[in-house]
Amino acid sequence: AGGVVLGRSADKLFSLSGLFAVYKPKGPTSAGVLNLLKERLLAEAGVQTNGSKRNQVLKIGHGGTLDSAAAGVLVVGIGKGTKMLKTMLAGSKKYTAIGLLGKATDTLDATGKVTEEKPYDQITKGDLENVLQKFTGDIMQVPPLYSALKKDGERLSTLMKRGEAVEAKPARPVRVYSLSLQQFQPPLFTLDVECGGGFYVRSLVSDIGKELSTCATMQELTRTKHGPFTLEEHALYEDKWTIDEIARSLEHCMSLLPGEPSHKKLKTEHPGETAVSCE
C-alpha cells in the first residue's frame, strides 16, 4: 500500500487467522453476509478499498453455503484459516427445519412457486415418525434443481431462473446421523436433523411428503451446528463483528478443533490441562 502506514487495528486485522462462526440471518446470501463482514472489518481498520482491490486485501471465506432463506451458523475462515474451510464442508451439521404438508414448490422451499397441492388430513404423528426411519443412516438423495450445484460451470439455480431446461442430478449417497420429529401441528411439522456433507434438508422434506403420499415443502431452516461450532455458543451476531471480538472468538474456536501443529501455541496456555479434552 504505497508507503501508507497502517494503524494498530489494521495490523491486528491482518494478523487474524483461523476459523470462527457468524450468525447468518434470513434474507441475504451467504456471500452477501461475508461481504458485509469484510466491509465492516476493513472500515474499522481504516483500510481504503477501491472495489476491485477489495478481494486481495483481506482473505476471508465461508465453509458451506446456507440458502438465503435459511438462518444460522455460517463458519468463516480468515487469513490462513481459509485453507481449513475445505475440511468443514464434509463435517457434520445440525439443522432445525419446519415443513409444510400438502403443498409442493419448484424450489422445495417457501421462496418458490406452488406446483402441487394435495390433502394431508389423513396423516398422523405416528405416520410421520415411522417414515423418518427410512431417511436415517446412509441414504440416496436427489439434490434439488434449484441449488448451488453446477452444470458447465454455472449454478443450477441460475440456469433454472433463466428458464433453461435442467436435468435432475443423479441420486447420490448422503448420511443422516439422526432425525427426529420435534413438533406436529398439521400442516406444520418440525424436524431436527444431523447430517453429513452435501445433504439438502429441502430434498428431505419433499421426499418425506412423497413417502406419505402427499407433498411437502420446507418453510424455515436454521443451521444450529456446523462441526464444533454451535449457534448458542459460537455464532457472532452482527453487533459483534469487530476486530477485537473476532480475535477473542478465534482463540476460543481454534481450541475446539482437532489439534494441528500450527495451533500448538493455543494449547500451551494451560499446560496442566492438556490431557483433558471435552467435545
PDB file of C-alpha atoms in Angstrom:
ATOM      1  CA  ALA A   1       0.000   0.000   0.000  1.00  0.00           C
ATOM      2  CA  GLY A   2       2.263   2.764  -1.413  1.00  0.00           C
ATOM      3  CA  GLY A   3       4.010   3.622   1.822  1.00  0.00           C
ATOM      4  CA  VAL A   4       0.807   4.018   3.831  1.00  0.00           C
ATOM      5  CA  VAL A   5       1.431   3.271   7.492  1.00  0.00           C
ATOM      6  CA  LEU A   6      -1.369   1.080   8.814  1.00  0.00           C
ATOM      7  CA  GLY A   7      -2.642   1.614  12.328  1.00  0.00           C
ATOM      8  CA  ARG A   8      -2.718  -0.896  15.176  1.00  0.00           C
ATOM      9  CA  SER A   9      -6.235  -2.117  14.364  1.00  0.00           C
ATOM     10  CA  ALA A  10      -5.268  -2.793  10.730  1.00  0.00           C
ATOM     11  CA  ASP A  11      -2.194  -4.724  11.879  1.00  0.00           C
ATOM     12  CA  LYS A  12      -4.386  -6.734  14.202  1.00  0.00           C
ATOM     13  CA  LEU A  13      -6.952  -7.374  11.447  1.00  0.00           C
ATOM     14  CA  PHE A  14      -4.348  -8.713   9.021  1.00  0.00           C
ATOM     15  CA  SER A  15      -2.824 -10.950  11.664  1.00  0.00           C
ATOM     16  CA  LEU A  16      -6.167 -12.695  12.365  1.00  0.00           C
ATOM     17  CA  SER A  17      -6.049 -16.313  11.308  1.00  0.00           C
ATOM     18  CA  GLY A  18      -8.299 -19.327  11.772  1.00  0.00           C
ATOM     19  CA  LEU A  19     -11.952 -20.328  11.822  1.00  0.00           C
ATOM     20  CA  PHE A  20     -14.859 -18.715  13.658  1.00  0.00           C
ATOM     21  CA  ALA A  21     -18.632 -18.634  13.192  1.00  0.00           C
ATOM     22  CA  VAL A  22     -21.130 -15.884  12.489  1.00  0.00           C
ATOM     23  CA  TYR A  23     -24.924 -15.809  12.589  1.00  0.00           C
ATOM     24  CA  LYS A  24     -26.478 -15.535   9.139  1.00  0.00           C
ATOM     25  CA  PRO A  25     -29.992 -14.049   9.233  1.00  0.00           C
ATOM     26  CA  LYS A  26     -32.796 -14.917   6.806  1.00  0.00           C
ATOM     27  CA  GLY A  27     -32.629 -12.863   3.621  1.00  0.00           C
ATOM     28  CA  PRO A  28     -29.090 -12.243   2.454  1.00  0.00           C
ATOM     29  CA  THR A  29     -26.976 -14.836   0.640  1.00  0.00           C
ATOM     30  CA  SER A  30     -24.013 -16.400   2.423  1.00  0.00           C
ATOM     31  CA  ALA A  31     -21.703 -14.439   0.103  1.00  0.00           C
ATOM     32  CA  GLY A  32     -23.581 -11.247   0.949  1.00  0.00           C
ATOM     33  CA  VAL A  33     -23.074 -11.812   4.672  1.00  0.00           C
ATOM     34  CA  LEU A  34     -19.358 -12.348   4.055  1.00  0.00           C
ATOM     35  CA  ASN A  35     -19.052  -9.144   2.037  1.00  0.00           C
ATOM     36  CA  LEU A  36     -20.766  -7.160   4.773  1.00  0.00           C
ATOM     37  CA  LEU A  37     -18.431  -8.674   7.382  1.00  0.00           C
ATOM     38  CA  LYS A  38     -15.416  -7.824   5.237  1.00  0.00           C
ATOM     39  CA  GLU A  39     -16.554  -4.222   4.692  1.00  0.00           C
ATOM     40  CA  ARG A  40     -17.225  -3.815   8.399  1.00  0.00           C
ATOM     41  CA  LEU A  41     -13.732  -5.020   9.363  1.00  0.00           C
ATOM     42  CA  LEU A  42     -11.877  -3.024   6.706  1.00  0.00           C
ATOM     43  CA  ALA A  43     -13.797   0.111   7.689  1.00  0.00           C
ATOM     44  CA  GLU A  44     -12.920  -0.391  11.362  1.00  0.00           C
ATOM     45  CA  ALA A  45      -9.269  -0.850  10.420  1.00  0.00           C
ATOM     46  CA  GLY A  46      -9.418   2.309   8.308  1.00  0.00           C
ATOM     47  CA  VAL A  47      -8.288   0.487   5.179  1.00  0.00           C
ATOM     48  CA  GLN A  48      -9.310   2.286   1.988  1.00  0.00           C
ATOM     49  CA  THR A  49     -10.525  -0.136  -0.661  1.00  0.00           C
ATOM     50  CA  ASN A  50     -11.439   0.613  -4.236  1.00  0.00           C
ATOM     51  CA  GLY A  51     -13.840  -2.056  -5.430  1.00  0.00           C
ATOM     52  CA  SER A  52     -11.648  -4.368  -7.466  1.00  0.00           C
ATOM     53  CA  LYS A  53      -8.759  -4.486  -4.998  1.00  0.00           C
ATOM     54  CA  ARG A  54     -11.040  -5.346  -2.101  1.00  0.00           C
ATOM     55  CA  ASN A  55     -10.744  -9.087  -2.522  1.00  0.00           C
ATOM     56  CA  GLN A  56      -6.962  -9.168  -2.423  1.00  0.00           C
ATOM     57  CA  VAL A  57      -6.807  -7.075   0.711  1.00  0.00           C
ATOM     58  CA  LEU A  58      -8.367  -9.439   3.236  1.00  0.00           C
ATOM     59  CA  LYS A  59      -8.546 -13.217   2.866  1.00  0.00           C
ATOM     60  CA  ILE A  60     -11.900 -14.441   4.056  1.00  0.00           C
ATOM     61  CA  GLY A  61     -14.228 -17.290   3.031  1.00  0.00           C
ATOM     62  CA  HIS A  62     -17.051 -19.464   4.347  1.00  0.00           C
ATOM     63  CA  GLY A  63     -17.268 -23.194   4.974  1.00  0.00           C
ATOM     64  CA  GLY A  64     -20.554 -24.071   3.299  1.00  0.00           C
ATOM     65  CA  THR A  65     -23.422 -22.089   1.779  1.00  0.00           C
ATOM     66  CA  LEU A  66     -26.658 -21.525   3.646  1.00  0.00           C
ATOM     67  CA  ASP A  67     -29.562 -20.679   1.286  1.00  0.00           C
ATOM     68  CA  SER A  68     -30.651 -17.055   1.515  1.00  0.00           C
ATOM     69  CA  ALA A  69     -33.981 -18.096   3.068  1.00  0.00           C
ATOM     70  CA  ALA A  70     -32.121 -20.036   5.804  1.00  0.00           C
ATOM     71  CA  ALA A  71     -30.567 -18.718   9.010  1.00  0.00           C
ATOM     72  CA  GLY A  72     -27.974 -19.917  11.495  1.00  0.00           C
ATOM     73  CA  VAL A  73     -24.319 -20.844  11.828  1.00  0.00           C
ATOM     74  CA  LEU A  74     -22.000 -19.827   8.990  1.00  0.00           C
ATOM     75  CA  VAL A  75     -18.384 -20.906   9.507  1.00  0.00           C
ATOM     76  CA  VAL A  76     -15.891 -18.262   8.391  1.00  0.00           C
ATOM     77  CA  GLY A  77     -12.206 -18.683   7.625  1.00  0.00           C
ATOM     78  CA  ILE A  78      -9.887 -15.694   7.847  1.00  0.00           C
ATOM     79  CA  GLY A  79      -6.211 -15.479   6.846  1.00  0.00           C
ATOM     80  CA  LYS A  80      -4.650 -18.950   6.822  1.00  0.00           C
ATOM     81  CA  GLY A  81      -7.972 -20.264   8.134  1.00  0.00           C
ATOM     82  CA  THR A  82      -9.359 -20.083   4.585  1.00  0.00           C
ATOM     83  CA  LYS A  83      -7.283 -23.197   3.803  1.00  0.00           C
ATOM     84  CA  MET A  84      -9.140 -25.104   6.543  1.00  0.00           C
ATOM     85  CA  LEU A  85     -12.600 -24.490   5.065  1.00  0.00           C
ATOM     86  CA  LYS A  86     -12.431 -27.488   2.708  1.00  0.00           C
ATOM     87  CA  THR A  87     -12.481 -29.880   5.652  1.00  0.00           C
ATOM     88  CA  MET A  88     -15.512 -28.069   7.120  1.00  0.00           C
ATOM     89  CA  LEU A  89     -17.610 -28.890   4.050  1.00  0.00           C
ATOM     90  CA  ALA A  90     -17.506 -32.594   4.850  1.00  0.00           C
ATOM     91  CA  GLY A  91     -18.144 -32.107   8.579  1.00  0.00           C
ATOM     92  CA  SER A  92     -21.446 -32.859  10.272  1.00  0.00           C
ATOM     93  CA  LYS A  93     -24.143 -30.208  10.525  1.00  0.00           C
ATOM     94  CA  LYS A  94     -27.311 -29.889  12.590  1.00  0.00           C
ATOM     95  CA  TYR A  95     -30.496 -28.213  11.397  1.00  0.00           C
ATOM     96  CA  THR A  96     -33.979 -27.451  12.655  1.00  0.00           C
ATOM     97  CA  ALA A  97     -36.458 -27.398   9.783  1.00  0.00           C
ATOM     98  CA  ILE A  98     -40.148 -26.586   9.596  1.00  0.00           C
ATOM     99  CA  GLY A  99     -42.027 -28.453   6.864  1.00  0.00           C
ATOM    100  CA  LEU A 100     -45.482 -27.749   5.451  1.00  0.00           C
ATOM    101  CA  LEU A 101     -47.661 -30.678   4.374  1.00  0.00           C
ATOM    102  CA  GLY A 102     -49.998 -30.543   1.380  1.00  0.00           C
ATOM    103  CA  LYS A 103     -48.026 -28.141  -0.839  1.00  0.00           C
ATOM    104  CA  ALA A 104     -45.068 -28.576  -3.168  1.00  0.00           C
ATOM    105  CA  THR A 105     -42.989 -25.774  -4.721  1.00  0.00           C
ATOM    106  CA  ASP A 106     -40.463 -25.727  -7.562  1.00  0.00           C
ATOM    107  CA  THR A 107     -37.631 -24.693  -5.225  1.00  0.00           C
ATOM    108  CA  LEU A 108     -38.756 -27.118  -2.454  1.00  0.00           C
ATOM    109  CA  ASP A 109     -38.935 -24.157  -0.041  1.00  0.00           C
ATOM    110  CA  ALA A 110     -41.195 -21.190   0.706  1.00  0.00           C
ATOM    111  CA  THR A 111     -39.478 -18.952  -1.878  1.00  0.00           C
ATOM    112  CA  GLY A 112     -40.758 -20.976  -4.851  1.00  0.00           C
ATOM    113  CA  LYS A 113     -43.931 -21.242  -6.920  1.00  0.00           C
ATOM    114  CA  VAL A 114     -46.549 -23.755  -5.738  1.00  0.00           C
ATOM    115  CA  THR A 115     -46.548 -26.672  -8.189  1.00  0.00           C
ATOM    116  CA  GLU A 116     -48.892 -29.104  -6.446  1.00  0.00           C
ATOM    117  CA  GLU A 117     -51.456 -29.278  -3.640  1.00  0.00           C
ATOM    118  CA  LYS A 118     -52.679 -32.478  -2.015  1.00  0.00           C
ATOM    119  CA  PRO A 119     -54.785 -33.403   1.036  1.00  0.00           C
ATOM    120  CA  TYR A 120     -52.861 -34.187   4.219  1.00  0.00           C
ATOM    121  CA  ASP A 121     -55.609 -34.573   6.898  1.00  0.00           C
ATOM    122  CA  GLN A 122     -55.152 -38.355   6.942  1.00  0.00           C
ATOM    123  CA  ILE A 123     -51.551 -38.106   8.206  1.00  0.00           C
ATOM    124  CA  THR A 124     -50.933 -38.785  11.893  1.00  0.00           C
ATOM    125  CA  LYS A 125     -47.936 -38.029  14.064  1.00  0.00           C
ATOM    126  CA  GLY A 126     -47.231 -41.772  14.082  1.00  0.00           C
ATOM    127  CA  ASP A 127     -47.173 -41.900  10.266  1.00  0.00           C
ATOM    128  CA  LEU A 128     -44.602 -39.152  10.189  1.00  0.00           C
ATOM    129  CA  GLU A 129     -42.415 -40.734  12.861  1.00  0.00           C
ATOM    130  CA  ASN A 130     -42.451 -44.105  11.064  1.00  0.00           C
ATOM    131  CA  VAL A 131     -41.382 -42.537   7.784  1.00  0.00           C
ATOM    132  CA  LEU A 132     -38.382 -40.827   9.397  1.00  0.00           C
ATOM    133  CA  GLN A 133     -36.696 -44.197   9.941  1.00  0.00           C
ATOM    134  CA  LYS A 134     -36.440 -44.612   6.153  1.00  0.00           C
ATOM    135  CA  PHE A 135     -34.427 -41.404   5.949  1.00  0.00           C
ATOM    136  CA  THR A 136     -31.929 -42.198   8.698  1.00  0.00           C
ATOM    137  CA  GLY A 137     -28.451 -43.635   8.100  1.00  0.00           C
ATOM    138  CA  ASP A 138     -26.778 -43.897   4.697  1.00  0.00           C
ATOM    139  CA  ILE A 139     -29.406 -42.988   2.114  1.00  0.00           C
ATOM    140  CA  MET A 140     -29.570 -41.894  -1.527  1.00  0.00           C
ATOM    141  CA  GLN A 141     -30.782 -38.362  -2.226  1.00  0.00           C
ATOM    142  CA  VAL A 142     -31.529 -36.448  -5.422  1.00  0.00           C
ATOM    143  CA  PRO A 143     -30.349 -32.853  -4.934  1.00  0.00           C
ATOM    144  CA  PRO A 144     -32.830 -30.038  -5.718  1.00  0.00           C
ATOM    145  CA  LEU A 145     -32.914 -28.489  -9.217  1.00  0.00           C
ATOM    146  CA  TYR A 146     -32.682 -25.028  -7.679  1.00  0.00           C
ATOM    147  CA  SER A 147     -29.306 -25.381  -5.983  1.00  0.00           C
ATOM    148  CA  ALA A 148     -25.742 -24.127  -5.958  1.00  0.00           C
ATOM    149  CA  LEU A 149     -24.604 -27.311  -7.710  1.00  0.00           C
ATOM    150  CA  LYS A 150     -23.076 -26.576 -11.086  1.00  0.00           C
ATOM    151  CA  LYS A 151     -23.555 -27.662 -14.690  1.00  0.00           C
ATOM    152  CA  ASP A 152     -20.915 -26.472 -17.161  1.00  0.00           C
ATOM    153  CA  GLY A 153     -19.629 -24.065 -14.533  1.00  0.00           C
ATOM    154  CA  GLU A 154     -22.987 -22.384 -13.874  1.00  0.00           C
ATOM    155  CA  ARG A 155     -25.212 -22.839 -10.859  1.00  0.00           C
ATOM    156  CA  LEU A 156     -28.323 -24.893 -11.490  1.00  0.00           C
ATOM    157  CA  SER A 157     -30.423 -22.186  -9.806  1.00  0.00           C
ATOM    158  CA  THR A 158     -29.069 -19.569 -12.257  1.00  0.00           C
ATOM    159  CA  LEU A 159     -29.891 -21.798 -15.248  1.00  0.00           C
ATOM    160  CA  MET A 160     -33.380 -22.527 -13.857  1.00  0.00           C
ATOM    161  CA  LYS A 161     -34.127 -18.831 -13.381  1.00  0.00           C
ATOM    162  CA  ARG A 162     -33.103 -18.188 -16.997  1.00  0.00           C
ATOM    163  CA  GLY A 163     -35.711 -20.751 -17.988  1.00  0.00           C
ATOM    164  CA  GLU A 164     -33.234 -23.291 -19.331  1.00  0.00           C
ATOM    165  CA  ALA A 165     -34.137 -26.964 -19.155  1.00  0.00           C
ATOM    166  CA  VAL A 166     -32.093 -28.552 -16.390  1.00  0.00           C
ATOM    167  CA  GLU A 167     -31.881 -32.282 -15.870  1.00  0.00           C
ATOM    168  CA  ALA A 168     -32.019 -33.568 -12.323  1.00  0.00           C
ATOM    169  CA  LYS A 169     -28.645 -34.619 -10.960  1.00  0.00           C
ATOM    170  CA  PRO A 170     -28.434 -38.336 -10.200  1.00  0.00           C
ATOM    171  CA  ALA A 171     -29.167 -39.518  -6.658  1.00  0.00           C
ATOM    172  CA  ARG A 172     -26.043 -39.559  -4.538  1.00  0.00           C
ATOM    173  CA  PRO A 173     -25.160 -41.129  -1.193  1.00  0.00           C
ATOM    174  CA  VAL A 174     -25.625 -38.878   1.852  1.00  0.00           C
ATOM    175  CA  ARG A 175     -25.509 -39.601   5.554  1.00  0.00           C
ATOM    176  CA  VAL A 176     -28.112 -38.801   8.192  1.00  0.00           C
ATOM    177  CA  TYR A 177     -26.773 -39.302  11.715  1.00  0.00           C
ATOM    178  CA  SER A 178     -30.051 -38.533  13.420  1.00  0.00           C
ATOM    179  CA  LEU A 179     -33.532 -37.376  12.522  1.00  0.00           C
ATOM    180  CA  SER A 180     -36.357 -36.674  14.937  1.00  0.00           C
ATOM    181  CA  LEU A 181     -39.796 -35.082  14.960  1.00  0.00           C
ATOM    182  CA  GLN A 182     -39.921 -32.160  17.387  1.00  0.00           C
ATOM    183  CA  GLN A 183     -43.442 -30.901  16.748  1.00  0.00           C
ATOM    184  CA  PHE A 184     -46.502 -31.884  14.753  1.00  0.00           C
ATOM    185  CA  GLN A 185     -49.220 -29.281  14.271  1.00  0.00           C
ATOM    186  CA  PRO A 186     -50.723 -30.091  10.866  1.00  0.00           C
ATOM    187  CA  PRO A 187     -49.957 -28.851   8.292  1.00  0.00           C
ATOM    188  CA  LEU A 188     -46.684 -27.904  10.011  1.00  0.00           C
ATOM    189  CA  PHE A 189     -44.051 -30.264  11.358  1.00  0.00           C
ATOM    190  CA  THR A 190     -40.638 -29.530  12.875  1.00  0.00           C
ATOM    191  CA  LEU A 191     -37.615 -31.771  12.400  1.00  0.00           C
ATOM    192  CA  ASP A 192     -34.170 -31.893  13.960  1.00  0.00           C
ATOM    193  CA  VAL A 193     -31.612 -33.304  11.523  1.00  0.00           C
ATOM    194  CA  GLU A 194     -27.932 -34.094  11.899  1.00  0.00           C
ATOM    195  CA  CYS A 195     -26.299 -34.889   8.568  1.00  0.00           C
ATOM    196  CA  GLY A 196     -23.023 -35.080   6.689  1.00  0.00           C
ATOM    197  CA  GLY A 197     -21.759 -33.001   3.746  1.00  0.00           C
ATOM    198  CA  GLY A 198     -23.748 -32.487   0.553  1.00  0.00           C
ATOM    199  CA  PHE A 199     -27.113 -33.081   2.231  1.00  0.00           C
ATOM    200  CA  TYR A 200     -30.165 -30.996   1.299  1.00  0.00           C
ATOM    201  CA  VAL A 201     -32.800 -30.581   4.004  1.00  0.00           C
ATOM    202  CA  ARG A 202     -35.212 -29.214   1.354  1.00  0.00           C
ATOM    203  CA  SER A 203     -34.993 -32.515  -0.517  1.00  0.00           C
ATOM    204  CA  LEU A 204     -35.548 -34.440   2.709  1.00  0.00           C
ATOM    205  CA  VAL A 205     -38.763 -32.525   3.477  1.00  0.00           C
ATOM    206  CA  SER A 206     -40.014 -33.019  -0.092  1.00  0.00           C
ATOM    207  CA  ASP A 207     -39.154 -36.747  -0.029  1.00  0.00           C
ATOM    208  CA  ILE A 208     -40.955 -37.187   3.315  1.00  0.00           C
ATOM    209  CA  GLY A 209     -44.071 -35.654   1.739  1.00  0.00           C
ATOM    210  CA  LYS A 210     -43.930 -38.091  -1.191  1.00  0.00           C
ATOM    211  CA  GLU A 211     -43.362 -41.046   1.134  1.00  0.00           C
ATOM    212  CA  LEU A 212     -46.570 -40.042   2.981  1.00  0.00           C
ATOM    213  CA  SER A 213     -48.494 -39.987  -0.344  1.00  0.00           C
ATOM    214  CA  THR A 214     -48.927 -36.230  -0.153  1.00  0.00           C
ATOM    215  CA  CYS A 215     -46.413 -33.451  -0.747  1.00  0.00           C
ATOM    216  CA  ALA A 216     -44.396 -31.135   1.486  1.00  0.00           C
ATOM    217  CA  THR A 217     -42.225 -28.063   1.242  1.00  0.00           C
ATOM    218  CA  MET A 218     -39.718 -26.514   3.634  1.00  0.00           C
ATOM    219  CA  GLN A 219     -40.958 -23.362   5.332  1.00  0.00           C
ATOM    220  CA  GLU A 220     -38.000 -22.494   7.510  1.00  0.00           C
ATOM    221  CA  LEU A 221     -34.461 -23.714   8.063  1.00  0.00           C
ATOM    222  CA  THR A 222     -31.958 -22.928  10.804  1.00  0.00           C
ATOM    223  CA  ARG A 223     -28.470 -24.420  10.982  1.00  0.00           C
ATOM    224  CA  THR A 224     -27.843 -24.927  14.690  1.00  0.00           C
ATOM    225  CA  LYS A 225     -24.393 -26.538  14.492  1.00  0.00           C
ATOM    226  CA  HIS A 226     -21.568 -26.990  11.988  1.00  0.00           C
ATOM    227  CA  GLY A 227     -18.638 -29.123  13.080  1.00  0.00           C
ATOM    228  CA  PRO A 228     -17.855 -27.983  16.622  1.00  0.00           C
ATOM    229  CA  PHE A 229     -19.494 -24.557  16.188  1.00  0.00           C
ATOM    230  CA  THR A 230     -22.948 -24.098  17.705  1.00  0.00           C
ATOM    231  CA  LEU A 231     -25.486 -21.328  17.260  1.00  0.00           C
ATOM    232  CA  GLU A 232     -25.864 -20.794  21.019  1.00  0.00           C
ATOM    233  CA  GLU A 233     -22.198 -20.666  21.956  1.00  0.00           C
ATOM    234  CA  HIS A 234     -20.133 -19.572  18.992  1.00  0.00           C
ATOM    235  CA  ALA A 235     -22.062 -17.676  16.311  1.00  0.00           C
ATOM    236  CA  LEU A 236     -21.222 -13.959  16.391  1.00  0.00           C
ATOM    237  CA  TYR A 237     -24.175 -11.682  15.719  1.00  0.00           C
ATOM    238  CA  GLU A 238     -23.686  -8.547  13.631  1.00  0.00           C
ATOM    239  CA  ASP A 239     -23.108  -6.265  16.614  1.00  0.00           C
ATOM    240  CA  LYS A 240     -20.028  -8.352  17.484  1.00  0.00           C
ATOM    241  CA  TRP A 241     -18.395  -8.063  14.062  1.00  0.00           C
ATOM    242  CA  THR A 242     -15.400  -6.159  15.390  1.00  0.00           C
ATOM    243  CA  ILE A 243     -11.698  -6.940  15.162  1.00  0.00           C
ATOM    244  CA  ASP A 244     -11.358  -7.479  18.926  1.00  0.00           C
ATOM    245  CA  GLU A 245     -14.462  -9.683  19.228  1.00  0.00           C
ATOM    246  CA  ILE A 246     -13.315 -11.842  16.314  1.00  0.00           C
ATOM    247  CA  ALA A 247      -9.792 -12.122  17.741  1.00  0.00           C
ATOM    248  CA  ARG A 248     -11.325 -13.338  21.014  1.00  0.00           C
ATOM    249  CA  SER A 249     -13.653 -15.710  19.209  1.00  0.00           C
ATOM    250  CA  LEU A 250     -10.809 -17.162  17.104  1.00  0.00           C
ATOM    251  CA  GLU A 251      -8.835 -18.019  20.201  1.00  0.00           C
ATOM    252  CA  HIS A 252     -11.822 -19.826  21.690  1.00  0.00           C
ATOM    253  CA  CYS A 253     -12.863 -21.506  18.419  1.00  0.00           C
ATOM    254  CA  MET A 254      -9.439 -22.760  17.420  1.00  0.00           C
ATOM    255  CA  SER A 255      -9.227 -24.679  20.683  1.00  0.00           C
ATOM    256  CA  LEU A 256     -12.357 -26.615  19.630  1.00  0.00           C
ATOM    257  CA  LEU A 257     -10.736 -28.014  16.512  1.00  0.00           C
ATOM    258  CA  PRO A 258      -8.737 -31.227  16.396  1.00  0.00           C
ATOM    259  CA  GLY A 259      -5.095 -30.339  17.090  1.00  0.00           C
ATOM    260  CA  GLU A 260      -2.969 -29.139  14.211  1.00  0.00           C
ATOM    261  CA  PRO A 261       0.687 -28.277  14.689  1.00  0.00           C
ATOM    262  CA  SER A 262       0.043 -24.617  13.838  1.00  0.00           C
ATOM    263  CA  HIS A 263      -2.318 -24.233  16.814  1.00  0.00           C
ATOM    264  CA  LYS A 264       0.057 -25.644  19.416  1.00  0.00           C
ATOM    265  CA  LYS A 265       0.589 -22.188  20.866  1.00  0.00           C
ATOM    266  CA  LEU A 266      -3.060 -22.062  21.923  1.00  0.00           C
ATOM    267  CA  LYS A 267      -2.599 -25.247  23.905  1.00  0.00           C
ATOM    268  CA  THR A 268       0.402 -24.096  25.909  1.00  0.00           C
ATOM    269  CA  GLU A 269      -1.580 -21.588  27.967  1.00  0.00           C
ATOM    270  CA  HIS A 270      -2.773 -24.221  30.419  1.00  0.00           C
ATOM    271  CA  PRO A 271      -0.059 -26.882  30.430  1.00  0.00           C
ATOM    272  CA  GLY A 272      -1.711 -28.813  33.247  1.00  0.00           C
ATOM    273  CA  GLU A 273      -4.943 -29.368  31.360  1.00  0.00           C
ATOM    274  CA  THR A 274      -3.746 -30.728  28.048  1.00  0.00           C
ATOM    275  CA  ALA A 275      -4.779 -34.297  28.780  1.00  0.00           C
ATOM    276  CA  VAL A 276      -8.409 -33.363  29.337  1.00  0.00           C
ATOM    277  CA  SER A 277     -10.435 -32.782  26.203  1.00  0.00           C
ATOM    278  CA  CYS A 278     -14.124 -32.140  26.039  1.00  0.00           C
ATOM    279  CA  GLU A 279     -16.406 -32.068  22.982  1.00  0.00           C
TER     280      GLU A 279
END
